[in-house]
mmCIF file of C-alpha atoms in Angstrom:
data_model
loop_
_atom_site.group_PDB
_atom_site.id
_atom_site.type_symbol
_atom_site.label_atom_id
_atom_site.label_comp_id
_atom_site.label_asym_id
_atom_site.label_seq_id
_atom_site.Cartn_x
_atom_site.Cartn_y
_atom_site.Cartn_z
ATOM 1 C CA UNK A 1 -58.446 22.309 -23.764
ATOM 2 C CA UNK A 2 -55.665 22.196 -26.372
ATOM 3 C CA UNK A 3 -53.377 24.298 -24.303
ATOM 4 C CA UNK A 4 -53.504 22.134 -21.056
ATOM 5 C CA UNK A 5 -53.184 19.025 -22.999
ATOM 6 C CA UNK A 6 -49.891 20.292 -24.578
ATOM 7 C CA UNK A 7 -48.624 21.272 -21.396
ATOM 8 C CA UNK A 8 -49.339 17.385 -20.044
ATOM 9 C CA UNK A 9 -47.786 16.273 -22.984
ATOM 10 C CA UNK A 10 -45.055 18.406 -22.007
ATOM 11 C CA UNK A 11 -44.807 17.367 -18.606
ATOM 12 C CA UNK A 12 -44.783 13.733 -19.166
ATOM 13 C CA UNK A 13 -42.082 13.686 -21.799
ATOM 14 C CA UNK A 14 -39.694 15.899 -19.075
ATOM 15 C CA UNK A 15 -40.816 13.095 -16.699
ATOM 16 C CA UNK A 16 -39.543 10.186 -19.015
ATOM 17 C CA UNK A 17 -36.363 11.691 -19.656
ATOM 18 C CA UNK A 18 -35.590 12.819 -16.349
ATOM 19 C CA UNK A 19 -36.234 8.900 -15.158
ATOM 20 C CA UNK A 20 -34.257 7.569 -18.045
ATOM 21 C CA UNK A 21 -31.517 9.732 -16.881
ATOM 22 C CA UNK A 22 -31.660 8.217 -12.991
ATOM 23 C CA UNK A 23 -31.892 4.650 -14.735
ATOM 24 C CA UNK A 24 -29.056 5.165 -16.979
ATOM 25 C CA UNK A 25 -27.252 7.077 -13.597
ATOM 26 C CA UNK A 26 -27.985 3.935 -11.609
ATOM 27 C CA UNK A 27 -27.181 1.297 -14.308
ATOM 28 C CA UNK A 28 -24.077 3.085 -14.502
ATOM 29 C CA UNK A 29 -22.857 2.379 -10.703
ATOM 30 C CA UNK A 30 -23.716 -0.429 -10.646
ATOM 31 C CA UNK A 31 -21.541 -1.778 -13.709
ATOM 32 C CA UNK A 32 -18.853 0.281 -11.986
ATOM 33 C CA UNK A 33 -19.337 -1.316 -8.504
ATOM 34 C CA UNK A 34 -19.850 -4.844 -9.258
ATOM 35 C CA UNK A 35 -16.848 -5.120 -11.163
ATOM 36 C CA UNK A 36 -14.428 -7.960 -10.039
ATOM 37 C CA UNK A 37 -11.514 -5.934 -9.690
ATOM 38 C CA UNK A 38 -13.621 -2.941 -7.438
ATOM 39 C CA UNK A 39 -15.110 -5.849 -5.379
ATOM 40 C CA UNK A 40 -11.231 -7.247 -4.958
ATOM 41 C CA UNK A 41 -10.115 -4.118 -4.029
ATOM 42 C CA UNK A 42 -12.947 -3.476 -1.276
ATOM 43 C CA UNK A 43 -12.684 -6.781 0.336
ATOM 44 C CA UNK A 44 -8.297 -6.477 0.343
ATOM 45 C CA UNK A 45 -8.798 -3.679 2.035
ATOM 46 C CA UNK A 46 -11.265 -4.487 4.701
ATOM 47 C CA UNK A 47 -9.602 -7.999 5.328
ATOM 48 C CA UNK A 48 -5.629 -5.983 5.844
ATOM 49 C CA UNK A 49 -7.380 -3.311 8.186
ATOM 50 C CA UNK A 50 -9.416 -6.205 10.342
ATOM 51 C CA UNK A 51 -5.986 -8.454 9.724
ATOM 52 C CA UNK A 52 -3.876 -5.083 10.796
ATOM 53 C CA UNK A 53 -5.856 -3.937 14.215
ATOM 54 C CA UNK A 54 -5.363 -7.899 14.852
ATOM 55 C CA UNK A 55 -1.569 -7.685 14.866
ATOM 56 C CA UNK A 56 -1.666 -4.395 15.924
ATOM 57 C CA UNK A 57 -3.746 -5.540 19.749
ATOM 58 C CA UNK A 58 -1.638 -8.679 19.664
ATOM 59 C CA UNK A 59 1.669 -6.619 20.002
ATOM 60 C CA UNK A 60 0.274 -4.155 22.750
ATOM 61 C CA UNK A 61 -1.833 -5.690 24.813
ATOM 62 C CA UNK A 62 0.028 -9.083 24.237
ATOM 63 C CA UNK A 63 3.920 -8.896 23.497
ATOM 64 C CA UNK A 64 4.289 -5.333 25.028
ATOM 65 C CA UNK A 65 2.739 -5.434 28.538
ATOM 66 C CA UNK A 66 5.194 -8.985 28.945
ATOM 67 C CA UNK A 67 8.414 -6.875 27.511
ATOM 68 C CA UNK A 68 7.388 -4.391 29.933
ATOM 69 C CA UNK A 69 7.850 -6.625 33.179
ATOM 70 C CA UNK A 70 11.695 -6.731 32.333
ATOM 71 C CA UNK A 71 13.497 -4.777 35.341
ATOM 72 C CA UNK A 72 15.166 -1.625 33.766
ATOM 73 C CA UNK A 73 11.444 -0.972 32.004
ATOM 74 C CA UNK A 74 9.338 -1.059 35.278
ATOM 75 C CA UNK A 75 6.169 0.704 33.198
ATOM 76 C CA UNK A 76 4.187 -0.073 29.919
ATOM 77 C CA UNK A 77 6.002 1.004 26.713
ATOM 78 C CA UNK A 78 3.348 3.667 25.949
ATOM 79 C CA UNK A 79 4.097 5.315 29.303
ATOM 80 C CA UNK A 80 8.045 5.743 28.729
ATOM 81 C CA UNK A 81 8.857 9.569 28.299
ATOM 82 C CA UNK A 82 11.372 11.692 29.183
ATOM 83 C CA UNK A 83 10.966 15.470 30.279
ATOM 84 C CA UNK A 84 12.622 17.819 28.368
ATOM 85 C CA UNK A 85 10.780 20.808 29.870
ATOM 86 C CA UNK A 86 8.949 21.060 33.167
ATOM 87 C CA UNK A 87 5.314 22.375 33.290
ATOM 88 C CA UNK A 88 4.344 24.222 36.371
ATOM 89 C CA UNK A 89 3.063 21.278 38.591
ATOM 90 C CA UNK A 90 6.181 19.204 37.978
ATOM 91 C CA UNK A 91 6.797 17.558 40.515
ATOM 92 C CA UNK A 92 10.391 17.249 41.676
ATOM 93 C CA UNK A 93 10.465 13.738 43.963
ATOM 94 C CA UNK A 94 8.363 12.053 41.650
ATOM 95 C CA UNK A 95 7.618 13.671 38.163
ATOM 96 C CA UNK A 96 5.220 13.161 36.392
ATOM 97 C CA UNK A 97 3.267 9.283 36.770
ATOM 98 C CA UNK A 98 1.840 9.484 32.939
ATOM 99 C CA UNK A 99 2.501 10.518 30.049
ATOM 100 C CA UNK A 100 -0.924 12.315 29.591
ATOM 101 C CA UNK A 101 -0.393 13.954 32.734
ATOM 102 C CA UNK A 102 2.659 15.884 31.658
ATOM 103 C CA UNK A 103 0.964 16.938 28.497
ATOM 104 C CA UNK A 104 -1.721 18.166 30.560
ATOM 105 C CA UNK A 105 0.762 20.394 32.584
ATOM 106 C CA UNK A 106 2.299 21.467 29.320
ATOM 107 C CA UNK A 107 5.479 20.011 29.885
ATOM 108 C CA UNK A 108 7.399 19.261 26.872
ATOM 109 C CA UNK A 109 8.488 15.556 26.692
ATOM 110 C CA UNK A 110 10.509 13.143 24.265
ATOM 111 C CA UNK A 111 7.531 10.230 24.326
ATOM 112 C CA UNK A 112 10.125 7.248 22.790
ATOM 113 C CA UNK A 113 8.087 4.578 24.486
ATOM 114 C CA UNK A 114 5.073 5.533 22.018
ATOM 115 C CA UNK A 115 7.557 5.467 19.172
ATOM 116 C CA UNK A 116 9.158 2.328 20.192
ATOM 117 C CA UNK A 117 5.881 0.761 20.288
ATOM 118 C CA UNK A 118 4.721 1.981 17.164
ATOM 119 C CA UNK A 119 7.612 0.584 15.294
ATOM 120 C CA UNK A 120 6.667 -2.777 17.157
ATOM 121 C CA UNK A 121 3.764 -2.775 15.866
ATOM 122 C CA UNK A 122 4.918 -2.149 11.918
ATOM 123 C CA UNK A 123 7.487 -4.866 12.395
ATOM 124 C CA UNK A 124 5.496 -6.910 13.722
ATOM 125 C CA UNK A 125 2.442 -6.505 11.032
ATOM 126 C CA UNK A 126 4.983 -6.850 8.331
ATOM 127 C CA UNK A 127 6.514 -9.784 9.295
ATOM 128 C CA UNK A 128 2.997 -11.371 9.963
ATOM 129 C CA UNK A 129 2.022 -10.451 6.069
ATOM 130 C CA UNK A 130 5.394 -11.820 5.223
ATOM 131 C CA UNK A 131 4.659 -14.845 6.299
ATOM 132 C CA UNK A 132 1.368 -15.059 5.486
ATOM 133 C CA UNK A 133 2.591 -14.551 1.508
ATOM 134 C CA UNK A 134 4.602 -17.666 2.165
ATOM 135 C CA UNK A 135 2.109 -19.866 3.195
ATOM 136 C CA UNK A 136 -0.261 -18.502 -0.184
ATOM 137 C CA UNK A 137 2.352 -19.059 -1.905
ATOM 138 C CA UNK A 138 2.838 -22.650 -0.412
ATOM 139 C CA UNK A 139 -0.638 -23.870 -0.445
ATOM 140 C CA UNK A 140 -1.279 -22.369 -4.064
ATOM 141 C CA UNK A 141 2.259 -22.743 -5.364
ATOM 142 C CA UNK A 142 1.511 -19.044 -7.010
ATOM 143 C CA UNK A 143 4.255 -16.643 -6.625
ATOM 144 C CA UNK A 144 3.055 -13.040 -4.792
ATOM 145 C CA UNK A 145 6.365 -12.745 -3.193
ATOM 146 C CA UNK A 146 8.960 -12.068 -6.422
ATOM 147 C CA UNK A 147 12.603 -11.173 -5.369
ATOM 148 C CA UNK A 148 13.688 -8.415 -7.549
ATOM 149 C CA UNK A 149 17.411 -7.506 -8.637
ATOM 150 C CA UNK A 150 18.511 -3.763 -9.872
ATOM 151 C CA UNK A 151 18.925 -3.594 -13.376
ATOM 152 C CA UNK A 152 22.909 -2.801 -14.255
ATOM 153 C CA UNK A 153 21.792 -0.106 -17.369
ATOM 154 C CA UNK A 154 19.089 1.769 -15.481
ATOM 155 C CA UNK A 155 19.111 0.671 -12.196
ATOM 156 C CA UNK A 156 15.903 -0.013 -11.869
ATOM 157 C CA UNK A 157 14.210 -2.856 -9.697
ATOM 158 C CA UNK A 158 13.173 -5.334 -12.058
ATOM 159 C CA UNK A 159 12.221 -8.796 -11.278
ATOM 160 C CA UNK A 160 15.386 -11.780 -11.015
ATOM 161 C CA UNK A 161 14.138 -14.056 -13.469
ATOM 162 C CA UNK A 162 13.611 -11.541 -16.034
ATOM 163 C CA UNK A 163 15.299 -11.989 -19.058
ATOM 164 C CA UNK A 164 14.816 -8.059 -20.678
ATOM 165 C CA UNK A 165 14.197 -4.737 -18.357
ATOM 166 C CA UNK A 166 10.747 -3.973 -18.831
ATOM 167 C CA UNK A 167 12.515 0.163 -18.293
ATOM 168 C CA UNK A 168 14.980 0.258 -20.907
ATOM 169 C CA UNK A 169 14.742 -3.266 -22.938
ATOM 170 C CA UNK A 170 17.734 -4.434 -22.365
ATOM 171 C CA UNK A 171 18.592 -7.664 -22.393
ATOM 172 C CA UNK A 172 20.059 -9.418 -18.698
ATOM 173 C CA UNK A 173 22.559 -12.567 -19.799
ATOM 174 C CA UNK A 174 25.048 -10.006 -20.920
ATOM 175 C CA UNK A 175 24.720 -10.064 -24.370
ATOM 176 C CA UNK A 176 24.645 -5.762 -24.014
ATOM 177 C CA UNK A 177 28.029 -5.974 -23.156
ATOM 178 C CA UNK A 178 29.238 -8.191 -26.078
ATOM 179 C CA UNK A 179 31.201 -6.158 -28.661
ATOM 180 C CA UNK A 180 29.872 -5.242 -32.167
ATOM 181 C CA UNK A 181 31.771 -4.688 -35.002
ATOM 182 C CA UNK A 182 30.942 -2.879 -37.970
ATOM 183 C CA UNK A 183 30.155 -4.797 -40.677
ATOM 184 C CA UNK A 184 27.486 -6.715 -38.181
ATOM 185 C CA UNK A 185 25.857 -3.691 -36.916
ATOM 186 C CA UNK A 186 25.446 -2.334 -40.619
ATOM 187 C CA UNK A 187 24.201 -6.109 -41.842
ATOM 188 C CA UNK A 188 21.443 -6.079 -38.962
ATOM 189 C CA UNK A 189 20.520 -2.039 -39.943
ATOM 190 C CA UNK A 190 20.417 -3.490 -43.501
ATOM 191 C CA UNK A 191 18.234 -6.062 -42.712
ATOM 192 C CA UNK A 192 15.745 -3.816 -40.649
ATOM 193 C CA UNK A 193 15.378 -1.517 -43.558
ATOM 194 C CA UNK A 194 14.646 -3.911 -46.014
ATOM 195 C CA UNK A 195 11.922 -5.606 -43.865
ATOM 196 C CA UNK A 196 10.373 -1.831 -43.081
ATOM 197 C CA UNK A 197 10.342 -1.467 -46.964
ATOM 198 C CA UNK A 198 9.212 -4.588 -47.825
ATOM 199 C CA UNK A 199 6.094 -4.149 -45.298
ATOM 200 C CA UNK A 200 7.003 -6.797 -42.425
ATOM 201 C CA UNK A 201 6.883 -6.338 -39.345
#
């Protein structure tokens, strides 16, 4: 039947296009994901988030729980508020024993011990990166950890050992500062119009 065979026909070309499609779709991704500089990416970020909830437990259930034995503390960092506004089971000997229980009661509260411990924490993952950087740096003798100076045209951050601003191109041992005269300045435009007319670069 010449009409049902056309319709196969049909059918089976849609079919192969359709799958070329999915293998071109999939060949696609995967060029994408296995590229060395996705794959670096990925695995940076999942070794600094293990690395950071590391640092991160080491500071509060390590460094902070030790701090908080000193006398004038007398309670874990996390649990140092102060009441600004009492909620309606406040009570007046004692206050409130947590600071989840005076959020419960609606009270409004200044909850510095969670902010002092959170800026603990940063310090104390920063400096831990810090010196992790120096001992790459130290075992590899490759430099990750640049110090950077502000350039004195554009004031941007720029790195020390540069010798032009990669901003505005200008050059770092002072010679920007050196006075031109005239007859210089028109020699050197001179020069760069005869090299653009004679063709070189």
């Amino acid at each position: 039947m010449r009409g049902l065979d056309e319709s196969t026909d049909v059918f089976l070309r849609t079919g192969q296009k359709a799958q070329e499609q999915v293998r071109h779709a999939w060949d696609g991704f995967i060029n994408f994901a296995a590229r060395d500089n996705v794959l670096e990416v990925a695995l940076g970020l999942i070794i600094a988030n293990a690395f950071t909830k590391v640092v991160t437990s080491f500071v509060s259930d390590m460094v902070l729980p030790i701090v908080s034995l000193l006398p004038f503390l007398n309670r874990n960092m996390d649990q140092k508020f102060a009441v600004l506004s009492k909620g309606p089971s406040f009570d007046q000997q004692y206050g409130y024993n947590t600071l989840r229980q005076a959020r419960e009661d609606g009270a409004l509260v200044l909850a510095y011990g969670v902010f002092l411990e959170t800026v603990l924490n940063f310090l104390g993952v920063s400096l831990t990166l810090y010196a992790v950087g120096h001992l790459y740096m130290w075992i590899s003798h490759d430099k990750i950890i640049k110090p950077t100076v502000r350039c004195p045209y554009c004031k941007q951050y720029i790195g020390k050992s540069a010798l032009r601003c990669r901003h505005c191109s200008t050059w770092q041992d002072g010679r920007e500062d050196e006075p031109r005269s005239d007859k210089s300045s028109r020699q050197e435009l001179a020069g760069a119009e005869s090299s653009i007319v004679g063709g070189t670069p």
